Tab-separated table of C-alpha atoms in Angstrom:
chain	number	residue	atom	x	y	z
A	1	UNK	CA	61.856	-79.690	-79.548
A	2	UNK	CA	65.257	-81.695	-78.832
A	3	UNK	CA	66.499	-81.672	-75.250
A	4	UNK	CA	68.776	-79.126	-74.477
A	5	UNK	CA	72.897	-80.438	-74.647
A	6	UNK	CA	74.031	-82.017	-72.096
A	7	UNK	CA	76.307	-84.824	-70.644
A	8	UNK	CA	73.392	-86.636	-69.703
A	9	UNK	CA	71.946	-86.478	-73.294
A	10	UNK	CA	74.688	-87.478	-74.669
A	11	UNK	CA	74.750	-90.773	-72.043
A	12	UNK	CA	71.236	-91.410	-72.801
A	13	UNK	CA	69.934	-94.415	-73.877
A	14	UNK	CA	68.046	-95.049	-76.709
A	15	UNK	CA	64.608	-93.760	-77.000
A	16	UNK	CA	61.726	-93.968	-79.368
A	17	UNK	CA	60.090	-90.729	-81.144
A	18	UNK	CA	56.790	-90.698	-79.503
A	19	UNK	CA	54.140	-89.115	-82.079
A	20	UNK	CA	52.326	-85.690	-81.872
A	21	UNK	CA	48.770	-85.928	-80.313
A	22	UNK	CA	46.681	-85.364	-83.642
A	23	UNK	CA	42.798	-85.694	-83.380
A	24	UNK	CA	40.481	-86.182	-80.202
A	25	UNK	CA	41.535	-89.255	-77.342
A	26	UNK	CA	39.477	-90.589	-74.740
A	27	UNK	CA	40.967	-91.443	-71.400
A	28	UNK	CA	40.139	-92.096	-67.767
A	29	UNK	CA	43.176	-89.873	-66.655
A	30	UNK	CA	44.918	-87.115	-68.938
A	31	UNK	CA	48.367	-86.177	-67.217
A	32	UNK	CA	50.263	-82.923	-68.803
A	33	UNK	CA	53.778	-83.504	-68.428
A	34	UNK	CA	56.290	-86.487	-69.428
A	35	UNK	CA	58.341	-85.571	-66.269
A	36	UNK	CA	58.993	-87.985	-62.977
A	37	UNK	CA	55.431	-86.812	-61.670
A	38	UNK	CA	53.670	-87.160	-64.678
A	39	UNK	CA	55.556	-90.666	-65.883
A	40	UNK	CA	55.257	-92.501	-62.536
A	41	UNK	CA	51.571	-91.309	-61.900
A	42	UNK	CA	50.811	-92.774	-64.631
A	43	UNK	CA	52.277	-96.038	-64.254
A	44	UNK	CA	50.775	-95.875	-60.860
A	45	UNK	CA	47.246	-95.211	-62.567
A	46	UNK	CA	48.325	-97.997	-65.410
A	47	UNK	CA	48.513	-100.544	-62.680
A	48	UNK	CA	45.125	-99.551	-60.994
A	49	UNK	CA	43.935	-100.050	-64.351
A	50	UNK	CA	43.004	-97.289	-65.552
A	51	UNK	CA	43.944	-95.754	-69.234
A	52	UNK	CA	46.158	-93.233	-69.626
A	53	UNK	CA	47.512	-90.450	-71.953
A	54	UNK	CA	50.561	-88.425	-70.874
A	55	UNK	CA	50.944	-84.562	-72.858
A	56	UNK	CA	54.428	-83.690	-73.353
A	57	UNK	CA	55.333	-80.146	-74.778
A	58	UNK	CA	58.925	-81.383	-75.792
A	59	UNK	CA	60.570	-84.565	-75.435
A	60	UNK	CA	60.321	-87.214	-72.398
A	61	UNK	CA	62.823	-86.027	-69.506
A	62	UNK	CA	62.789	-82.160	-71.368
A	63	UNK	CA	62.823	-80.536	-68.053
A	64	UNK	CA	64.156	-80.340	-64.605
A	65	UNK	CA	63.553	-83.984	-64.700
A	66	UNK	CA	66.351	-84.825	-67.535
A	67	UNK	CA	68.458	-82.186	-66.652
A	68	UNK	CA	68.578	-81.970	-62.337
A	69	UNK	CA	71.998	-83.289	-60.630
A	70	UNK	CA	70.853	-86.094	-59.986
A	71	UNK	CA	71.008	-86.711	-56.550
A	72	UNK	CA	68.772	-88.374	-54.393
A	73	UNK	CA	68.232	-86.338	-50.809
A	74	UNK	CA	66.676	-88.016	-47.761
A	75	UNK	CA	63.493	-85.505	-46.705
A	76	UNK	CA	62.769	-82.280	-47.607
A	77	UNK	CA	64.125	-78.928	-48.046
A	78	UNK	CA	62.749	-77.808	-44.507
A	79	UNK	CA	63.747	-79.824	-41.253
A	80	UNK	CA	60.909	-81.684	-40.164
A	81	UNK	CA	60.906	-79.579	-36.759
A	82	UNK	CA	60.328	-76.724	-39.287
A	83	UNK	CA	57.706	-78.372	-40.917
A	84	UNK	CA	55.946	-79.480	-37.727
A	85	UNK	CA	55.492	-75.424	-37.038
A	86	UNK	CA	53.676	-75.329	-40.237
A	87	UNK	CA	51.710	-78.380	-40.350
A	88	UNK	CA	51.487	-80.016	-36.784
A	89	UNK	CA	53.379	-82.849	-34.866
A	90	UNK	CA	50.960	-86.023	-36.569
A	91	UNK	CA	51.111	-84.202	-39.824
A	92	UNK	CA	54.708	-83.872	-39.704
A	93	UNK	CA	55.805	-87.482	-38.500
A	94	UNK	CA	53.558	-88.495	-41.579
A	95	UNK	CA	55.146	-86.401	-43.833
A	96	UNK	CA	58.372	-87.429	-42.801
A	97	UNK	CA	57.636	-91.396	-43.034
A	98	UNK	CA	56.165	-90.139	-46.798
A	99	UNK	CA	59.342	-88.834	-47.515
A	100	UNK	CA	60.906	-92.525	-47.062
A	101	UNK	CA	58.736	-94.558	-48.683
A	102	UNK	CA	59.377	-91.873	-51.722
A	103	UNK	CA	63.217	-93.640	-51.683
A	104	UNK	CA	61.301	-97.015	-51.253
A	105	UNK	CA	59.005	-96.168	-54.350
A	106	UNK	CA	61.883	-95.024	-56.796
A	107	UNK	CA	64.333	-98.038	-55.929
A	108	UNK	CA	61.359	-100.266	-56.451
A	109	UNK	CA	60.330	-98.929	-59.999
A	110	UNK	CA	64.512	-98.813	-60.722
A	111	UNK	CA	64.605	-102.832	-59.978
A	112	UNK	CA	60.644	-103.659	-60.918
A	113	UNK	CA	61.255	-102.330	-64.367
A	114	UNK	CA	65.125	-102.937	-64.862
A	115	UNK	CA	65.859	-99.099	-65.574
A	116	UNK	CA	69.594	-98.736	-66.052
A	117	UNK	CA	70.393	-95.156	-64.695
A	118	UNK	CA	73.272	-95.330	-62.585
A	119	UNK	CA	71.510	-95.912	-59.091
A	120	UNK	CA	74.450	-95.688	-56.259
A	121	UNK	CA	73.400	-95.056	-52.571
A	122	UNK	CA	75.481	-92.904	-50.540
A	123	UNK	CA	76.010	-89.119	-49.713
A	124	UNK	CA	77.849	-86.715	-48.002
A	125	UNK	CA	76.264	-83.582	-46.453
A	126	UNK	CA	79.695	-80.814	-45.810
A	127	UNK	CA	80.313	-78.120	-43.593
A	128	UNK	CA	82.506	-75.432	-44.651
A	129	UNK	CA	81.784	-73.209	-41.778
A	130	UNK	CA	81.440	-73.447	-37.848
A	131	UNK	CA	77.622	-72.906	-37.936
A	132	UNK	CA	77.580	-75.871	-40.827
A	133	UNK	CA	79.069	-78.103	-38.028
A	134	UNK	CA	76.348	-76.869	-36.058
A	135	UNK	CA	73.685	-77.029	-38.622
A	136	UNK	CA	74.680	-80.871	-39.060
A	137	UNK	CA	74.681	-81.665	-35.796
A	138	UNK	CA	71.061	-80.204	-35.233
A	139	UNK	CA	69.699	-82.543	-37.913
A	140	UNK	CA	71.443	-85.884	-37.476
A	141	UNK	CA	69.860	-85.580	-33.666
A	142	UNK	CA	66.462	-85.009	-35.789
A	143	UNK	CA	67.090	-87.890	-37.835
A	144	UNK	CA	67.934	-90.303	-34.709
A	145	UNK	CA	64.433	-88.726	-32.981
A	146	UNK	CA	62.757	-89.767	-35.967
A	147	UNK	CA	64.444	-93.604	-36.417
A	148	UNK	CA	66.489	-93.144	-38.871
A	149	UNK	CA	69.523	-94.855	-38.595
A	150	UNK	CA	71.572	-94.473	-41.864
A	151	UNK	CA	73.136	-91.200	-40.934
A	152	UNK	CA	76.114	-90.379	-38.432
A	153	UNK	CA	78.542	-87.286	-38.342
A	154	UNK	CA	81.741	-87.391	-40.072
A	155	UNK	CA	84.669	-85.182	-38.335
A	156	UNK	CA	87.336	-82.927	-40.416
A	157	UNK	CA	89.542	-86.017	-40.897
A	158	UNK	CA	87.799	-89.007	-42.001
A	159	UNK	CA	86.116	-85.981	-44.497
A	160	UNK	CA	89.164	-85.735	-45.943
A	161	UNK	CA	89.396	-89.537	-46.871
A	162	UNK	CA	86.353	-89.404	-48.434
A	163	UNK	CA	86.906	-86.359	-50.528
A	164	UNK	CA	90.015	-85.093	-51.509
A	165	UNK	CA	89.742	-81.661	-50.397
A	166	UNK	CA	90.427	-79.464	-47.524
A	167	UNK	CA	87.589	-77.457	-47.495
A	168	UNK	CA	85.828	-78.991	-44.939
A	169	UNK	CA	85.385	-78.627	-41.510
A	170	UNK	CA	83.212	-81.942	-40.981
A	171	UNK	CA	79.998	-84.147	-42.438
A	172	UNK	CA	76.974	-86.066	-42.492
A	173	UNK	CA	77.048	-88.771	-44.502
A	174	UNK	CA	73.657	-90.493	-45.260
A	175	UNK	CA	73.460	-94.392	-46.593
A	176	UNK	CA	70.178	-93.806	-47.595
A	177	UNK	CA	70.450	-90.691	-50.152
A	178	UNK	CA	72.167	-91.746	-53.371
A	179	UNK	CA	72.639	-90.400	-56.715
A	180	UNK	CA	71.382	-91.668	-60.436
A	181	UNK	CA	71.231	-90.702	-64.110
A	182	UNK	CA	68.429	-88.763	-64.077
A	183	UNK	CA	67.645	-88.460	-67.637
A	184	UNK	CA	68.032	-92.311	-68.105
A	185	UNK	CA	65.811	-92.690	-65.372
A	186	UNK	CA	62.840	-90.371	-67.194
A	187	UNK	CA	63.473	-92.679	-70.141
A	188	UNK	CA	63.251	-95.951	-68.253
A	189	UNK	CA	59.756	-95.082	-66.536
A	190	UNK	CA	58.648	-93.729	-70.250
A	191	UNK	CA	59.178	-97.182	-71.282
A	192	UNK	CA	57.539	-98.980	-68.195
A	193	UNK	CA	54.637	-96.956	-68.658
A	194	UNK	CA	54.280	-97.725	-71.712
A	195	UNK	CA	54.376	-101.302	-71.020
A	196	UNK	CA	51.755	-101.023	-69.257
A	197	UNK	CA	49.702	-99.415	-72.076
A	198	UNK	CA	49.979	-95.746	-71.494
A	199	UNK	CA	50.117	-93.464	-74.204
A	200	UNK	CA	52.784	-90.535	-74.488
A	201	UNK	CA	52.538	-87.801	-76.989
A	202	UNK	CA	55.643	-85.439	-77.175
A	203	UNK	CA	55.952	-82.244	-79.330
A	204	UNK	CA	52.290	-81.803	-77.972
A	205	UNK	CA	51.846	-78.511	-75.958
A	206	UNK	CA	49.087	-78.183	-73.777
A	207	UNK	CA	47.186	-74.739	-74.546
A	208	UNK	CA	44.262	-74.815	-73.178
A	209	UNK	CA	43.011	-76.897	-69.744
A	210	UNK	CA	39.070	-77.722	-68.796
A	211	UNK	CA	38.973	-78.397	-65.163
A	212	UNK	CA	35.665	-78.915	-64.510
A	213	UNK	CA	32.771	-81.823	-64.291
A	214	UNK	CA	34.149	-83.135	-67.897
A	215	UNK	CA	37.758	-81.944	-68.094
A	216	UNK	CA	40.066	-82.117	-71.366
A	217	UNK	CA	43.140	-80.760	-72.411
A	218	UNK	CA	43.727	-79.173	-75.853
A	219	UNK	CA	46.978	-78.851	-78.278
A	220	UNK	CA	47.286	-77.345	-81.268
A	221	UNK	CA	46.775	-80.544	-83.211
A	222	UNK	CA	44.411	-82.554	-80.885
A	223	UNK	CA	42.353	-83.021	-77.791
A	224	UNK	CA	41.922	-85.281	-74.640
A	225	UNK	CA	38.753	-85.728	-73.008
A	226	UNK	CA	38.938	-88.056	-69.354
A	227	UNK	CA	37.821	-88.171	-65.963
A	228	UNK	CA	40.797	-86.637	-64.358
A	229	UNK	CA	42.969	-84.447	-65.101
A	230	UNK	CA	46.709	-83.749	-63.656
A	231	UNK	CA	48.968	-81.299	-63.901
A	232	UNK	CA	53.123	-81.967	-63.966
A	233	UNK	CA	54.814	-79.886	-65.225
A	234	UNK	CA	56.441	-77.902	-62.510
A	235	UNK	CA	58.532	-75.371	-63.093
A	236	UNK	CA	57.699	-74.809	-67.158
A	237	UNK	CA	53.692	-75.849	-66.607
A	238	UNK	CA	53.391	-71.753	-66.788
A	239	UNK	CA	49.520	-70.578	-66.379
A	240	UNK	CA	47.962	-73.824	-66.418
A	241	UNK	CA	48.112	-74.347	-63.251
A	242	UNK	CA	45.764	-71.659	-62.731
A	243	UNK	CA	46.383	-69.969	-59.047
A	244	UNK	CA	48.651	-72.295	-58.492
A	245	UNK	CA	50.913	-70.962	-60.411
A	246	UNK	CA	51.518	-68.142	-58.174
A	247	UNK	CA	52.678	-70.118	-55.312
A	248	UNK	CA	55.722	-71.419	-56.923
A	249	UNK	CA	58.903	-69.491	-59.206
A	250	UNK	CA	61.519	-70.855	-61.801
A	251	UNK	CA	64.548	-71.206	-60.213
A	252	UNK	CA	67.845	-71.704	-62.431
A	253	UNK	CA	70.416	-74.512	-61.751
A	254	UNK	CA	73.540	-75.525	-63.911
A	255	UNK	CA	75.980	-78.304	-63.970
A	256	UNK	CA	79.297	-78.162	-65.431
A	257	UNK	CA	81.348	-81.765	-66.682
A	258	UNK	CA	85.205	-82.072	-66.801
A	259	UNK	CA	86.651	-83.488	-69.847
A	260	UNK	CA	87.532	-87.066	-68.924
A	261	UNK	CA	90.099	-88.116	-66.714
A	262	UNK	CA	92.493	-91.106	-65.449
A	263	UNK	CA	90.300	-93.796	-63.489
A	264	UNK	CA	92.515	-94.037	-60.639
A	265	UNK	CA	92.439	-89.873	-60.931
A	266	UNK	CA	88.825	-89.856	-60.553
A	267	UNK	CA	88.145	-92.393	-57.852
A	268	UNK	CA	91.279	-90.231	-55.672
A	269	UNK	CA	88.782	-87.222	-55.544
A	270	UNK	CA	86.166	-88.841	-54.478
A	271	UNK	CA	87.546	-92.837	-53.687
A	272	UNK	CA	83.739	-94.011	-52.478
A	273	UNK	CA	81.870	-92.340	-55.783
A	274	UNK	CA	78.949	-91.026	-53.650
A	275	UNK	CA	77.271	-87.759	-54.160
A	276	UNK	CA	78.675	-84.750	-52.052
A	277	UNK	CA	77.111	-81.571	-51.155
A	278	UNK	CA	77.579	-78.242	-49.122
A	279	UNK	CA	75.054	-77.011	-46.941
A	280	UNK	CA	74.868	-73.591	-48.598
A	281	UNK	CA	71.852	-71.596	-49.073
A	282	UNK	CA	72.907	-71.516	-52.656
A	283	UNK	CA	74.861	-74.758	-52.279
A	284	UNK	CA	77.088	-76.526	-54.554
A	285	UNK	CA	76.538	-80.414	-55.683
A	286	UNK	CA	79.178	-82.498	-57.424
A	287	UNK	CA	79.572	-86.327	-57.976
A	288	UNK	CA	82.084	-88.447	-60.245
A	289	UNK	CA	80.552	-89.929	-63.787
A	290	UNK	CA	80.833	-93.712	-65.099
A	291	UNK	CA	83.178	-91.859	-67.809
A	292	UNK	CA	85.378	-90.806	-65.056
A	293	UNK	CA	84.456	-86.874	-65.457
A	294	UNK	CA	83.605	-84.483	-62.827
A	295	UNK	CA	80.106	-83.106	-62.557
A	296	UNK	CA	79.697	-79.901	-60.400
A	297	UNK	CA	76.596	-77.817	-60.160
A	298	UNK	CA	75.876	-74.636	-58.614
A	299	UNK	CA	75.024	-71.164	-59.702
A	300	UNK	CA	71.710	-70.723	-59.017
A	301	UNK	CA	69.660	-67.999	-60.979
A	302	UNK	CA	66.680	-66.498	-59.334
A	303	UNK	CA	66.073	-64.044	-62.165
A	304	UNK	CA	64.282	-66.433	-65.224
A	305	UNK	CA	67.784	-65.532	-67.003
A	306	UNK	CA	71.178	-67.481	-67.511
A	307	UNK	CA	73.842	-65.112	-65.844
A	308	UNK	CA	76.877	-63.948	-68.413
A	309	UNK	CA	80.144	-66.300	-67.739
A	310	UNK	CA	78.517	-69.160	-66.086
A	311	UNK	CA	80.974	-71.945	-67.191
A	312	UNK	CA	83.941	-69.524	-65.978
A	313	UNK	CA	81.944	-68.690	-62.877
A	314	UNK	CA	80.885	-72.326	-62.187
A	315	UNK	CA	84.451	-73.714	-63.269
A	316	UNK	CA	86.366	-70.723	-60.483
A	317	UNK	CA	84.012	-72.143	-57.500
A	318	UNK	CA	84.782	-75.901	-58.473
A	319	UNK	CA	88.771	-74.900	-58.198
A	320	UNK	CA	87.936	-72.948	-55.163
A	321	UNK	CA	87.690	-76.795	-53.748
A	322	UNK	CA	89.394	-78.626	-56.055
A	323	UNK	CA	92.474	-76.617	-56.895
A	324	UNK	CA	93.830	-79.662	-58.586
A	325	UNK	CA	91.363	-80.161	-61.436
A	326	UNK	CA	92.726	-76.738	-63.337
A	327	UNK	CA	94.072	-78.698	-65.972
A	328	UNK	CA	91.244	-80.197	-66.637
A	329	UNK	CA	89.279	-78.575	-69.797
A	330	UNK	CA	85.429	-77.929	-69.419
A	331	UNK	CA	83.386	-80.161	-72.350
A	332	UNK	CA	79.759	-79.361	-70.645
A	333	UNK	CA	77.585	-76.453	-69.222
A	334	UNK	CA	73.664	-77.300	-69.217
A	335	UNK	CA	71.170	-76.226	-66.593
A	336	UNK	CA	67.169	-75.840	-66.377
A	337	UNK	CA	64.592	-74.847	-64.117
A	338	UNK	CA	63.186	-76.354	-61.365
A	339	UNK	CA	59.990	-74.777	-59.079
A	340	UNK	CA	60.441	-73.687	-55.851
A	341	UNK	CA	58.281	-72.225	-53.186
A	342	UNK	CA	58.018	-69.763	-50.586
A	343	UNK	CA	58.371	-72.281	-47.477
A	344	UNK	CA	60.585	-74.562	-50.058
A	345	UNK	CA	57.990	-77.646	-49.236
A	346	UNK	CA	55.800	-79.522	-52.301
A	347	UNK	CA	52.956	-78.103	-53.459
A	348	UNK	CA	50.191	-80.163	-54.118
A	349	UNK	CA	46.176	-79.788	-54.559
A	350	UNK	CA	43.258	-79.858	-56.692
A	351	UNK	CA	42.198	-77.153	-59.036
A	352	UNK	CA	38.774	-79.119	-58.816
A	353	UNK	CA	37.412	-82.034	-57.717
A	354	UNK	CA	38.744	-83.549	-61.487
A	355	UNK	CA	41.799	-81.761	-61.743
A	356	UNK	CA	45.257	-82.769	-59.609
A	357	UNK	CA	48.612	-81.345	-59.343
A	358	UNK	CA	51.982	-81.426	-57.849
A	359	UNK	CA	54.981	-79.032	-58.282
A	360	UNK	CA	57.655	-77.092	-56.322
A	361	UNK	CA	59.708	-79.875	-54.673
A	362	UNK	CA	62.791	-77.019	-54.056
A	363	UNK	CA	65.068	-79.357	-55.045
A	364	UNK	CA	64.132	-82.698	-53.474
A	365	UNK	CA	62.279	-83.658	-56.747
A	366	UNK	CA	63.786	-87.042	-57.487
A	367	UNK	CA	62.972	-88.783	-54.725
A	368	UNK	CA	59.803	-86.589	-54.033
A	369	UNK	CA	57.754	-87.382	-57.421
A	370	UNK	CA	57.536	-90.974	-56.916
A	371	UNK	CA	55.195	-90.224	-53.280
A	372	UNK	CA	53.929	-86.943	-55.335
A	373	UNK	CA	52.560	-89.414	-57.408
A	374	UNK	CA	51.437	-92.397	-55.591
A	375	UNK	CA	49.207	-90.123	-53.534
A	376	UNK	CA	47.692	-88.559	-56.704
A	377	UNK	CA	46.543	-91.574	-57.645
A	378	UNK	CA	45.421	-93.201	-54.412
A	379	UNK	CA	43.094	-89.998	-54.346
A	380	UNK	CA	41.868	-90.100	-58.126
A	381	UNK	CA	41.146	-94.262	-56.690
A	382	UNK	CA	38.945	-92.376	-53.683
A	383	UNK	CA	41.547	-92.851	-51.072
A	384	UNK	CA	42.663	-88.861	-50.691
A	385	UNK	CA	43.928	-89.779	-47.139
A	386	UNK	CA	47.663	-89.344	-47.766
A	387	UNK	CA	47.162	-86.625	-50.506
A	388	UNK	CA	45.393	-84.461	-48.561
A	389	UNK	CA	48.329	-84.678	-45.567
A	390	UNK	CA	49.953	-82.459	-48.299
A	391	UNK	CA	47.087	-80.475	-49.798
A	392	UNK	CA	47.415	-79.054	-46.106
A	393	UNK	CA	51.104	-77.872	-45.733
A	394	UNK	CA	50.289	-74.300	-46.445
A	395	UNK	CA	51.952	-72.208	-49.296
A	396	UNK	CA	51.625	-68.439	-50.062
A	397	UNK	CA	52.221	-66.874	-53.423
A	398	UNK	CA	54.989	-65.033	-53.845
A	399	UNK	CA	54.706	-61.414	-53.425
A	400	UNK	CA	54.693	-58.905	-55.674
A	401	UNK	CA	52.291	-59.956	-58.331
A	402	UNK	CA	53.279	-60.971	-61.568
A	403	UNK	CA	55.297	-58.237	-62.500
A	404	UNK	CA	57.541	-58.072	-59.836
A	405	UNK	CA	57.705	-61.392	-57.739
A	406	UNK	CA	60.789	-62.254	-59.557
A	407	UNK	CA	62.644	-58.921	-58.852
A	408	UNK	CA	61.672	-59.252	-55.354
A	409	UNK	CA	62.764	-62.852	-55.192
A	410	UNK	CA	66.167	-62.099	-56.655
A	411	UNK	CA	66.656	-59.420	-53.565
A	412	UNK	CA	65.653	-61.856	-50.821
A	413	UNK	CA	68.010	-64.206	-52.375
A	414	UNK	CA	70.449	-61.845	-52.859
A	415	UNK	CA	71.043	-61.680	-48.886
A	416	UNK	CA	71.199	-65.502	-48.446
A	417	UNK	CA	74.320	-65.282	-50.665
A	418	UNK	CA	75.949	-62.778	-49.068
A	419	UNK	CA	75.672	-64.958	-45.968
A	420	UNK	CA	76.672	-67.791	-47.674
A	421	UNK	CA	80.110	-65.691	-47.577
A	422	UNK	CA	79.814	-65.176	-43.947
């Protein structure tokens, strides 16, 4: 299975063809999934020294992970106030410092193992609305209760110097969120694992899981027996996951990239290059590439299915803001799935005292993987401490079983849009 067409695929650097599990392995940890969680677990694990083999259905980077926009988000996609309602005060504040050691993590493994993918801190939160300016105001006096002093408010002018629209009524803009290539990325920790001596198998689809004293996992060609077993691979893991798997849904996001432009035309839309993004329910995300295109993503799809139209759709909303692009032909339209769940927080648990996993990041993946993963392997070294702060943030399954979750997703999110237009 290739990767699906994209701009970032066609960026990418260099990669070897990693071969097809065939025959029986032995391992302390099996991880199923060439993703961020499964690829920096297991250089986490590689450097605890323990052996590794990653399982990867497709290609390295194949899902959300090679395909996401990119963009690096301080926290998660719940206030922490929210998440204190859920979880406690203590649990919260630990959750919270969690969150920035995640940033800590990823820039580490970036500069640790010389991955060239783009990394640029800096990113702008906007407000098209009067609640927005509310909304923003609400969490930069979170983020000075909690220390963190990297944010500040941004009023309708000085918005307008950073990006070259009128759309906006003000901003937060956020020194320590940033932006990165994320395919590249995927690629560079492939190759640090394997530096390290992990094994990766692509075009090797997991079918069949063993979760209990002596776990394995099973292809169609081969089989791993280890220790340990864990599970990453979020949205597209499908059934594996056992009841986990009802806790999170697919949710659809695509990216559209301009044909190329002028330099000095690029840096005028957005003259700093950081990543920009609404506060939307169903927000919109856009940042400039090192080719000097525009990348705008959006159009989120609740229903398992690629709307009709969606470069027309996705190419109207980017004019909507940036009237001056319509000359510009569209040379890209990719998208993927990433798991959400119902209180938009990471999942993460044990199917069994042997068997890990860690999905549903709602959009805060790229940063998020990099703790996911740290604390799965702290706990597979005995120290569950820090995993099991979020083995307790509670999650529900979705209702409506497996036949109609999805159609009763699609309505809820239905009336988030519509006040999206309010």
């Amino acid at each position: 299975m290739r990767h699906a067409p994209s701009w970032y695929v066609d960026t990418a650097h260099p990669a070897p063809a990693r071969p097809m599990l065939v025959g029986d392995r032995v391992a302390d940890v099996c991880i199923v999934g060439a993703g961020y969680t499964g690829l920096v677990t297991a250089i986490e694990l590689a450097q605890r020294g323990l052996s590794v083999v990653v399982l990867e259905a497709a290609k390295v980077g194949w899902g959300a992970s090679g395909r996401n926009g990119g963009q690096i988000v301080t926290g998660y996609n719940k206030s922490i106030t929210e998440i204190e309602q859920l979880v406690g005060k203590a649990d919260a504040r630990r959750l919270w410092d969690m969150s920035e050691e995640a940033k800590q993590i990823l820039a580490g493994l970036v500069e640790q193992h010389q991955i060239d993918c783009d990394l640029k801190w800096g990113y702008l939160l906007a407000a098209l609305k009067p609640r927005h300016v509310s909304a923003l105001a609400e969490h930069q006096a979170e983020l000075e209760g909690l220390g963190y002093g990297q944010s500040r408010l941004m009023g309708q002018a000085e918005m307008r110097e950073m990006v070259a629209t009128k759309a906006y009524l003000s901003g937060l803009y956020d020194a320590g969120s940033g932006q990165l290539h994320p395919l590249n990325y995927a690629l560079g920790l492939a190759r640090a694992a394997e530096s390290l001596g992990v094994r990766i198998h692509e075009d090797s689809r997991v079918v069949r899981v063993e979760t209990g004293d002596q776990p394995f996992a099973t292809t169609a060609t081969g089989k791993v027996s280890a220790r340990y077993l864990v599970l990453a691979g979020n949205a597209y893991l499908g059934e594996l996951a056992g009841s986990a798997s009802s806790r999170i849904m697919p949710a659809g996001t695509y990216i559209i990239g301009t044909a190329p432009m002028d330099p000095a035309r690029a840096e005028a839309l957005i003259p700093s290059g950081i990543a920009v993004a609404d506060i939307n329910f169903a927000l919109n995300y856009y940042r400039r590439s090192p080719d000097h295109r525009f990348l705008f993503g959006g159009g989120v799809s609740y229903s398992g299915f690629d709307a009709p139209g969606l470069k027309q759709s996705l190419r109207r909303t980017m004019l909507q803001y940036f009237p001056q692009l319509a000359d510009l032909a569209i040379d890209y339209l990719w998208g993927g799935h990433v798991a959400i769940t119902m209180n938009r927080l990471p999942h993460l648990g044990r199917l069994s005292p042997t068997t890990y996993f860690a999905h549903g990041y709602s959009g805060h993946g790229v940063a998020l993987t990099a703790m996911a993963s740290r604390v799965i392997a702290e706990a597979i070294g005995t120290q569950a401490e820090r995993f099991d702060v979020f083995a307790r943030i509670p999650h529900l399954p979705f209702p409506g079983g497996q036949a109609l979750r999805m159609p009763a997703l699609v309505l809820a999110m239905t009336w988030y849009r519509l006040r999206d237009l309010l």
